[in-house]
JSON list of C-alpha atoms and ligand atoms in Angstrom, two decimals:
[
{"chain": "A", "resi": 539, "resn": "UNK", "atom": "CA", "xyz": [0.03, -0.05, -0.01]},
{"chain": "A", "resi": 540, "resn": "UNK", "atom": "CA", "xyz": [1.28, 3.51, -0.82]},
{"chain": "A", "resi": 541, "resn": "UNK", "atom": "CA", "xyz": [2.28, 6.12, 1.65]},
{"chain": "A", "resi": 542, "resn": "UNK", "atom": "CA", "xyz": [-0.48, 8.66, 1.91]},
{"chain": "A", "resi": 543, "resn": "UNK", "atom": "CA", "xyz": [-1.33, 11.90, 3.84]},
{"chain": "A", "resi": 544, "resn": "UNK", "atom": "CA", "xyz": [-4.61, 12.70, 5.44]},
{"chain": "A", "resi": 545, "resn": "UNK", "atom": "CA", "xyz": [-5.99, 15.69, 7.37]},
{"chain": "A", "resi": 546, "resn": "UNK", "atom": "CA", "xyz": [-7.21, 14.99, 10.91]},
{"chain": "A", "resi": 547, "resn": "UNK", "atom": "CA", "xyz": [-8.94, 17.34, 13.33]},
{"chain": "A", "resi": 548, "resn": "UNK", "atom": "CA", "xyz": [-9.38, 16.72, 17.05]},
{"chain": "A", "resi": 549, "resn": "UNK", "atom": "CA", "xyz": [-12.77, 18.42, 17.55]},
{"chain": "A", "resi": 550, "resn": "UNK", "atom": "CA", "xyz": [-13.70, 20.80, 20.42]},
{"chain": "A", "resi": 551, "resn": "UNK", "atom": "CA", "xyz": [-15.39, 18.08, 22.54]},
{"chain": "A", "resi": 552, "resn": "UNK", "atom": "CA", "xyz": [-12.23, 15.93, 22.57]},
{"chain": "A", "resi": 553, "resn": "UNK", "atom": "CA", "xyz": [-10.00, 18.98, 23.32]},
{"chain": "A", "resi": 554, "resn": "UNK", "atom": "CA", "xyz": [-12.27, 19.85, 26.25]},
{"chain": "A", "resi": 555, "resn": "UNK", "atom": "CA", "xyz": [-12.05, 16.26, 27.62]},
{"chain": "A", "resi": 556, "resn": "UNK", "atom": "CA", "xyz": [-8.21, 16.39, 27.56]},
{"chain": "A", "resi": 557, "resn": "UNK", "atom": "CA", "xyz": [-7.80, 13.40, 25.34]},
{"chain": "A", "resi": 558, "resn": "UNK", "atom": "CA", "xyz": [-5.48, 15.01, 22.76]},
{"chain": "A", "resi": 559, "resn": "UNK", "atom": "CA", "xyz": [-2.59, 12.81, 24.01]},
{"chain": "A", "resi": 560, "resn": "UNK", "atom": "CA", "xyz": [-4.63, 9.68, 23.91]},
{"chain": "A", "resi": 561, "resn": "UNK", "atom": "CA", "xyz": [-5.77, 10.31, 20.37]},
{"chain": "A", "resi": 562, "resn": "UNK", "atom": "CA", "xyz": [-2.17, 11.16, 19.29]},
{"chain": "A", "resi": 563, "resn": "UNK", "atom": "CA", "xyz": [-1.04, 7.87, 20.89]},
{"chain": "A", "resi": 564, "resn": "UNK", "atom": "CA", "xyz": [-3.57, 5.94, 18.82]},
{"chain": "A", "resi": 565, "resn": "UNK", "atom": "CA", "xyz": [-2.32, 7.56, 15.66]},
{"chain": "A", "resi": 566, "resn": "UNK", "atom": "CA", "xyz": [1.31, 6.84, 16.47]},
{"chain": "A", "resi": 567, "resn": "UNK", "atom": "CA", "xyz": [0.65, 3.21, 17.62]},
{"chain": "A", "resi": 568, "resn": "UNK", "atom": "CA", "xyz": [-1.15, 2.61, 14.24]},
{"chain": "A", "resi": 569, "resn": "UNK", "atom": "CA", "xyz": [1.90, 3.77, 12.27]},
{"chain": "A", "resi": 570, "resn": "UNK", "atom": "CA", "xyz": [0.60, 7.22, 11.42]},
{"chain": "A", "resi": 571, "resn": "UNK", "atom": "CA", "xyz": [3.27, 9.88, 11.77]},
{"chain": "A", "resi": 572, "resn": "UNK", "atom": "CA", "xyz": [2.14, 13.41, 12.72]},
{"chain": "A", "resi": 573, "resn": "UNK", "atom": "CA", "xyz": [4.01, 15.52, 10.13]},
{"chain": "A", "resi": 574, "resn": "UNK", "atom": "CA", "xyz": [2.25, 18.87, 10.80]},
{"chain": "A", "resi": 575, "resn": "UNK", "atom": "CA", "xyz": [0.14, 20.14, 13.71]},
{"chain": "A", "resi": 576, "resn": "UNK", "atom": "CA", "xyz": [-1.63, 23.31, 14.98]},
{"chain": "A", "resi": 577, "resn": "UNK", "atom": "CA", "xyz": [-4.07, 24.16, 17.69]},
{"chain": "A", "resi": 578, "resn": "UNK", "atom": "CA", "xyz": [-6.49, 26.83, 16.60]},
{"chain": "A", "resi": 579, "resn": "UNK", "atom": "CA", "xyz": [-10.04, 28.18, 17.35]},
{"chain": "A", "resi": 580, "resn": "UNK", "atom": "CA", "xyz": [-11.75, 28.16, 13.89]},
{"chain": "A", "resi": 581, "resn": "UNK", "atom": "CA", "xyz": [-13.60, 31.27, 12.79]},
{"chain": "A", "resi": 582, "resn": "UNK", "atom": "CA", "xyz": [-17.14, 30.82, 11.36]},
{"chain": "A", "resi": 583, "resn": "UNK", "atom": "CA", "xyz": [-15.66, 31.48, 7.84]},
{"chain": "A", "resi": 584, "resn": "UNK", "atom": "CA", "xyz": [-12.96, 28.85, 8.31]},
{"chain": "A", "resi": 585, "resn": "UNK", "atom": "CA", "xyz": [-15.43, 26.22, 9.42]},
{"chain": "A", "resi": 586, "resn": "UNK", "atom": "CA", "xyz": [-17.91, 27.02, 6.69]},
{"chain": "A", "resi": 587, "resn": "UNK", "atom": "CA", "xyz": [-15.13, 26.91, 4.03]},
{"chain": "A", "resi": 588, "resn": "UNK", "atom": "CA", "xyz": [-13.79, 23.56, 5.42]},
{"chain": "A", "resi": 589, "resn": "UNK", "atom": "CA", "xyz": [-17.20, 21.89, 5.39]},
{"chain": "A", "resi": 590, "resn": "UNK", "atom": "CA", "xyz": [-18.42, 23.56, 2.18]},
{"chain": "A", "resi": 591, "resn": "UNK", "atom": "CA", "xyz": [-19.46, 20.27, 0.71]},
{"chain": "A", "resi": 592, "resn": "UNK", "atom": "CA", "xyz": [-22.20, 20.01, 3.39]},
{"chain": "A", "resi": 593, "resn": "UNK", "atom": "CA", "xyz": [-23.43, 23.60, 2.82]},
{"chain": "A", "resi": 594, "resn": "UNK", "atom": "CA", "xyz": [-26.93, 22.50, 1.81]},
{"chain": "A", "resi": 595, "resn": "UNK", "atom": "CA", "xyz": [-27.37, 19.84, 4.44]},
{"chain": "A", "resi": 596, "resn": "UNK", "atom": "CA", "xyz": [-29.80, 20.35, 7.34]},
{"chain": "A", "resi": 597, "resn": "UNK", "atom": "CA", "xyz": [-27.06, 19.81, 9.94]},
{"chain": "A", "resi": 598, "resn": "UNK", "atom": "CA", "xyz": [-24.71, 22.40, 8.38]},
{"chain": "A", "resi": 599, "resn": "UNK", "atom": "CA", "xyz": [-25.51, 25.25, 10.92]},
{"chain": "A", "resi": 600, "resn": "UNK", "atom": "CA", "xyz": [-25.08, 22.96, 13.87]},
{"chain": "A", "resi": 601, "resn": "UNK", "atom": "CA", "xyz": [-21.88, 21.51, 12.43]},
{"chain": "A", "resi": 602, "resn": "UNK", "atom": "CA", "xyz": [-20.38, 25.03, 12.01]},
{"chain": "A", "resi": 603, "resn": "UNK", "atom": "CA", "xyz": [-21.60, 26.15, 15.43]},
{"chain": "A", "resi": 604, "resn": "UNK", "atom": "CA", "xyz": [-20.06, 23.11, 17.06]},
{"chain": "A", "resi": 605, "resn": "UNK", "atom": "CA", "xyz": [-16.66, 23.31, 15.20]},
{"chain": "A", "resi": 606, "resn": "UNK", "atom": "CA", "xyz": [-16.29, 27.03, 16.30]},
{"chain": "A", "resi": 607, "resn": "UNK", "atom": "CA", "xyz": [-17.34, 26.34, 19.91]},
{"chain": "A", "resi": 608, "resn": "UNK", "atom": "CA", "xyz": [-13.79, 25.85, 21.24]},
{"chain": "A", "resi": 609, "resn": "UNK", "atom": "CA", "xyz": [-10.24, 25.17, 20.10]},
{"chain": "A", "resi": 610, "resn": "UNK", "atom": "CA", "xyz": [-9.42, 22.26, 17.83]},
{"chain": "A", "resi": 611, "resn": "UNK", "atom": "CA", "xyz": [-6.14, 20.49, 17.02]},
{"chain": "A", "resi": 612, "resn": "UNK", "atom": "CA", "xyz": [-5.46, 20.06, 13.29]},
{"chain": "A", "resi": 613, "resn": "UNK", "atom": "CA", "xyz": [-2.80, 17.66, 12.01]},
{"chain": "A", "resi": 614, "resn": "UNK", "atom": "CA", "xyz": [-1.51, 15.95, 8.93]},
{"chain": "A", "resi": 615, "resn": "UNK", "atom": "CA", "xyz": [-1.03, 12.22, 9.34]},
{"chain": "A", "resi": 616, "resn": "UNK", "atom": "CA", "xyz": [1.31, 10.30, 7.06]},
{"chain": "A", "resi": 617, "resn": "UNK", "atom": "CA", "xyz": [1.69, 6.52, 6.53]},
{"chain": "A", "resi": 618, "resn": "UNK", "atom": "CA", "xyz": [0.69, 3.50, 4.59]},
{"chain": "A", "resi": 619, "resn": "UNK", "atom": "CA", "xyz": [-2.98, 3.80, 3.68]},
{"chain": "A", "resi": 620, "resn": "UNK", "atom": "CA", "xyz": [-3.33, 6.82, 6.01]},
{"chain": "A", "resi": 621, "resn": "UNK", "atom": "CA", "xyz": [-6.77, 7.87, 4.85]},
{"chain": "A", "resi": 622, "resn": "UNK", "atom": "CA", "xyz": [-8.57, 4.60, 5.51]},
{"chain": "A", "resi": 623, "resn": "UNK", "atom": "CA", "xyz": [-6.42, 3.82, 8.55]},
{"chain": "A", "resi": 624, "resn": "UNK", "atom": "CA", "xyz": [-7.43, 7.05, 10.19]},
{"chain": "A", "resi": 625, "resn": "UNK", "atom": "CA", "xyz": [-11.14, 6.52, 9.27]},
{"chain": "A", "resi": 626, "resn": "UNK", "atom": "CA", "xyz": [-10.87, 3.10, 10.83]},
{"chain": "A", "resi": 627, "resn": "UNK", "atom": "CA", "xyz": [-9.34, 4.44, 14.00]},
{"chain": "A", "resi": 628, "resn": "UNK", "atom": "CA", "xyz": [-12.17, 7.01, 14.24]},
{"chain": "A", "resi": 629, "resn": "UNK", "atom": "CA", "xyz": [-15.07, 4.65, 13.75]},
{"chain": "A", "resi": 630, "resn": "UNK", "atom": "CA", "xyz": [-18.63, 5.55, 12.45]},
{"chain": "A", "resi": 631, "resn": "UNK", "atom": "CA", "xyz": [-19.79, 9.17, 12.29]},
{"chain": "A", "resi": 632, "resn": "UNK", "atom": "CA", "xyz": [-22.51, 8.39, 14.89]},
{"chain": "A", "resi": 633, "resn": "UNK", "atom": "CA", "xyz": [-20.73, 7.22, 18.04]},
{"chain": "A", "resi": 634, "resn": "UNK", "atom": "CA", "xyz": [-23.66, 4.87, 18.81]},
{"chain": "A", "resi": 635, "resn": "UNK", "atom": "CA", "xyz": [-22.71, 2.90, 15.74]},
{"chain": "A", "resi": 636, "resn": "UNK", "atom": "CA", "xyz": [-18.92, 3.13, 16.13]},
{"chain": "A", "resi": 637, "resn": "UNK", "atom": "CA", "xyz": [-17.11, -0.13, 16.83]},
{"chain": "A", "resi": 638, "resn": "UNK", "atom": "CA", "xyz": [-15.80, -0.64, 20.39]},
{"chain": "A", "resi": 639, "resn": "UNK", "atom": "CA", "xyz": [-12.20, 0.61, 20.81]},
{"chain": "A", "resi": 640, "resn": "UNK", "atom": "CA", "xyz": [-12.56, 3.37, 18.11]},
{"chain": "A", "resi": 641, "resn": "UNK", "atom": "CA", "xyz": [-11.88, 6.99, 18.90]},
{"chain": "A", "resi": 642, "resn": "UNK", "atom": "CA", "xyz": [-15.56, 7.95, 18.47]},
{"chain": "A", "resi": 643, "resn": "UNK", "atom": "CA", "xyz": [-16.83, 4.96, 20.51]},
{"chain": "A", "resi": 644, "resn": "UNK", "atom": "CA", "xyz": [-14.47, 5.91, 23.40]},
{"chain": "A", "resi": 645, "resn": "UNK", "atom": "CA", "xyz": [-14.49, 9.70, 23.36]},
{"chain": "A", "resi": 646, "resn": "UNK", "atom": "CA", "xyz": [-17.52, 11.08, 21.33]},
{"chain": "A", "resi": 647, "resn": "UNK", "atom": "CA", "xyz": [-20.77, 12.12, 22.98]},
{"chain": "A", "resi": 648, "resn": "UNK", "atom": "CA", "xyz": [-23.13, 12.62, 19.99]},
{"chain": "A", "resi": 649, "resn": "UNK", "atom": "CA", "xyz": [-23.25, 12.76, 16.21]},
{"chain": "A", "resi": 650, "resn": "UNK", "atom": "CA", "xyz": [-22.29, 16.44, 16.42]},
{"chain": "A", "resi": 651, "resn": "UNK", "atom": "CA", "xyz": [-19.73, 16.19, 19.19]},
{"chain": "A", "resi": 652, "resn": "UNK", "atom": "CA", "xyz": [-17.93, 13.23, 17.58]},
{"chain": "A", "resi": 653, "resn": "UNK", "atom": "CA", "xyz": [-14.39, 13.83, 18.69]},
{"chain": "A", "resi": 654, "resn": "UNK", "atom": "CA", "xyz": [-12.48, 13.68, 15.40]},
{"chain": "A", "resi": 655, "resn": "UNK", "atom": "CA", "xyz": [-12.54, 14.41, 11.73]},
{"chain": "A", "resi": 656, "resn": "UNK", "atom": "CA", "xyz": [-10.63, 12.63, 8.97]},
{"chain": "A", "resi": 657, "resn": "UNK", "atom": "CA", "xyz": [-10.47, 13.10, 5.26]},
{"chain": "A", "resi": 658, "resn": "UNK", "atom": "CA", "xyz": [-12.61, 10.65, 3.34]},
{"chain": "A", "resi": 659, "resn": "UNK", "atom": "CA", "xyz": [-10.74, 10.33, 0.05]},
{"chain": "A", "resi": 660, "resn": "UNK", "atom": "CA", "xyz": [-7.51, 11.24, -1.63]},
{"chain": "A", "resi": 661, "resn": "UNK", "atom": "CA", "xyz": [-9.15, 14.27, -3.26]},
{"chain": "A", "resi": 662, "resn": "UNK", "atom": "CA", "xyz": [-10.56, 15.48, 0.17]},
{"chain": "A", "resi": 663, "resn": "UNK", "atom": "CA", "xyz": [-7.26, 14.89, 1.79]},
{"chain": "A", "resi": 664, "resn": "UNK", "atom": "CA", "xyz": [-5.35, 17.08, -0.76]},
{"chain": "A", "resi": 665, "resn": "UNK", "atom": "CA", "xyz": [-7.91, 19.90, -0.41]},
{"chain": "A", "resi": 666, "resn": "UNK", "atom": "CA", "xyz": [-8.16, 19.73, 3.38]},
{"chain": "A", "resi": 667, "resn": "UNK", "atom": "CA", "xyz": [-4.36, 19.66, 3.93]},
{"chain": "A", "resi": 668, "resn": "UNK", "atom": "CA", "xyz": [-3.91, 22.62, 1.66]},
{"chain": "A", "resi": 669, "resn": "UNK", "atom": "CA", "xyz": [-6.78, 24.41, 3.54]},
{"chain": "A", "resi": 670, "resn": "UNK", "atom": "CA", "xyz": [-4.70, 24.40, 6.76]},
{"chain": "A", "resi": 671, "resn": "UNK", "atom": "CA", "xyz": [-1.07, 23.98, 5.87]},
{"chain": "A", "resi": 672, "resn": "UNK", "atom": "CA", "xyz": [1.53, 25.38, 3.45]},
{"chain": "A", "resi": 673, "resn": "UNK", "atom": "CA", "xyz": [4.02, 22.88, 2.00]},
{"chain": "A", "resi": 674, "resn": "UNK", "atom": "CA", "xyz": [6.76, 24.35, 4.23]},
{"chain": "A", "resi": 675, "resn": "UNK", "atom": "CA", "xyz": [4.77, 23.62, 7.38]},
{"chain": "A", "resi": 676, "resn": "UNK", "atom": "CA", "xyz": [4.75, 19.81, 6.67]},
{"chain": "A", "resi": 677, "resn": "UNK", "atom": "CA", "xyz": [7.73, 17.92, 8.10]},
{"chain": "A", "resi": 678, "resn": "UNK", "atom": "CA", "xyz": [7.90, 14.38, 6.77]},
{"chain": "A", "resi": 679, "resn": "UNK", "atom": "CA", "xyz": [10.24, 11.86, 8.53]},
{"chain": "A", "resi": 680, "resn": "UNK", "atom": "CA", "xyz": [12.40, 9.55, 6.47]},
{"chain": "B", "resi": 1210, "resn": "RTP", "atom": "P1", "xyz": [-16.01, 14.28, 9.41]},
{"chain": "B", "resi": 1210, "resn": "RTP", "atom": "O1", "xyz": [-16.21, 14.90, 8.01]},
{"chain": "B", "resi": 1210, "resn": "RTP", "atom": "O2", "xyz": [-16.25, 15.25, 10.51]},
{"chain": "B", "resi": 1210, "resn": "RTP", "atom": "O3", "xyz": [-14.82, 13.47, 9.56]},
{"chain": "B", "resi": 1210, "resn": "RTP", "atom": "O4", "xyz": [-17.25, 13.23, 9.69]},
{"chain": "B", "resi": 1210, "resn": "RTP", "atom": "P2", "xyz": [-17.72, 12.08, 8.63]},
{"chain": "B", "resi": 1210, "resn": "RTP", "atom": "O5", "xyz": [-17.02, 12.13, 7.36]},
{"chain": "B", "resi": 1210, "resn": "RTP", "atom": "O6", "xyz": [-17.83, 10.82, 9.42]},
{"chain": "B", "resi": 1210, "resn": "RTP", "atom": "O7", "xyz": [-19.18, 12.61, 8.35]},
{"chain": "B", "resi": 1210, "resn": "RTP", "atom": "P3", "xyz": [-19.74, 13.63, 7.24]},
{"chain": "B", "resi": 1210, "resn": "RTP", "atom": "O8", "xyz": [-20.89, 12.95, 6.52]},
{"chain": "B", "resi": 1210, "resn": "RTP", "atom": "O9", "xyz": [-18.61, 14.21, 6.45]},
{"chain": "B", "resi": 1210, "resn": "RTP", "atom": "O10", "xyz": [-20.39, 14.73, 8.21]},
{"chain": "B", "resi": 1210, "resn": "RTP", "atom": "C1", "xyz": [-19.56, 15.81, 8.77]},
{"chain": "B", "resi": 1210, "resn": "RTP", "atom": "C2", "xyz": [-20.04, 16.01, 10.17]},
{"chain": "B", "resi": 1210, "resn": "RTP", "atom": "O11", "xyz": [-21.39, 16.52, 10.25]},
{"chain": "B", "resi": 1210, "resn": "RTP", "atom": "C3", "xyz": [-22.06, 15.95, 11.37]},
{"chain": "B", "resi": 1210, "resn": "RTP", "atom": "N1", "xyz": [-23.31, 15.24, 10.89]},
{"chain": "B", "resi": 1210, "resn": "RTP", "atom": "N2", "xyz": [-24.42, 15.38, 11.42]},
{"chain": "B", "resi": 1210, "resn": "RTP", "atom": "N3", "xyz": [-27.16, 15.08, 12.13]},
{"chain": "B", "resi": 1210, "resn": "RTP", "atom": "C4", "xyz": [-26.66, 14.44, 11.15]},
{"chain": "B", "resi": 1210, "resn": "RTP", "atom": "O12", "xyz": [-27.26, 13.62, 10.47]},
{"chain": "B", "resi": 1210, "resn": "RTP", "atom": "C5", "xyz": [-25.23, 14.53, 10.77]},
{"chain": "B", "resi": 1210, "resn": "RTP", "atom": "N4", "xyz": [-24.62, 13.96, 9.82]},
{"chain": "B", "resi": 1210, "resn": "RTP", "atom": "C6", "xyz": [-23.31, 14.39, 9.89]},
{"chain": "B", "resi": 1210, "resn": "RTP", "atom": "C7", "xyz": [-21.18, 15.02, 12.07]},
{"chain": "B", "resi": 1210, "resn": "RTP", "atom": "O13", "xyz": [-20.64, 15.72, 13.15]},
{"chain": "B", "resi": 1210, "resn": "RTP", "atom": "C8", "xyz": [-20.10, 14.68, 11.01]},
{"chain": "B", "resi": 1210, "resn": "RTP", "atom": "O14", "xyz": [-18.85, 14.41, 11.64]},
{"chain": "B", "resi": 1211, "resn": "MG", "atom": "MG1", "xyz": [-16.63, 13.85, 6.28]}
]
């Protein structure tokens, strides 16, 4: 499998629960290297632009409201099959449906406050990484 990069966000609920380190540990144990990272409090414009694909969905306003409710940690993960690997680590969007041992099963509280975001395709990953990081902010290791 090819080495890939994906964009991950630790959402405001998980930051508030002080589980940044636990989530980072899961990435690292799964062979995903953190090659860029930043803590930030998203503005409404930043959240709307990031989730633009969901603009017409009924949950869009709640999603943007939640994503701007507190600080997030944004990172680029790099590794073999990183996009799917990160989605597998996160589990299903709705924590009630997430498999035991996944990030969302363990740390999410609702479909809105669902702990983490991960790019869902190579195209999304490319767009989402560029949305938050310049090339010179990404620090690959060997
Ligand atoms: P994400 O983009 O945050 O990684 O989540 P995802 O791919 O698993 O889910 P997606 O369909 O992209 O939806 C983005 C976020 O919107 C909220 N959502 N609410 N009420 C609803 O039916 C509903 N559906 C989605 C979730 O917080 C989801 O993470
Ligand atoms: Mg998504």
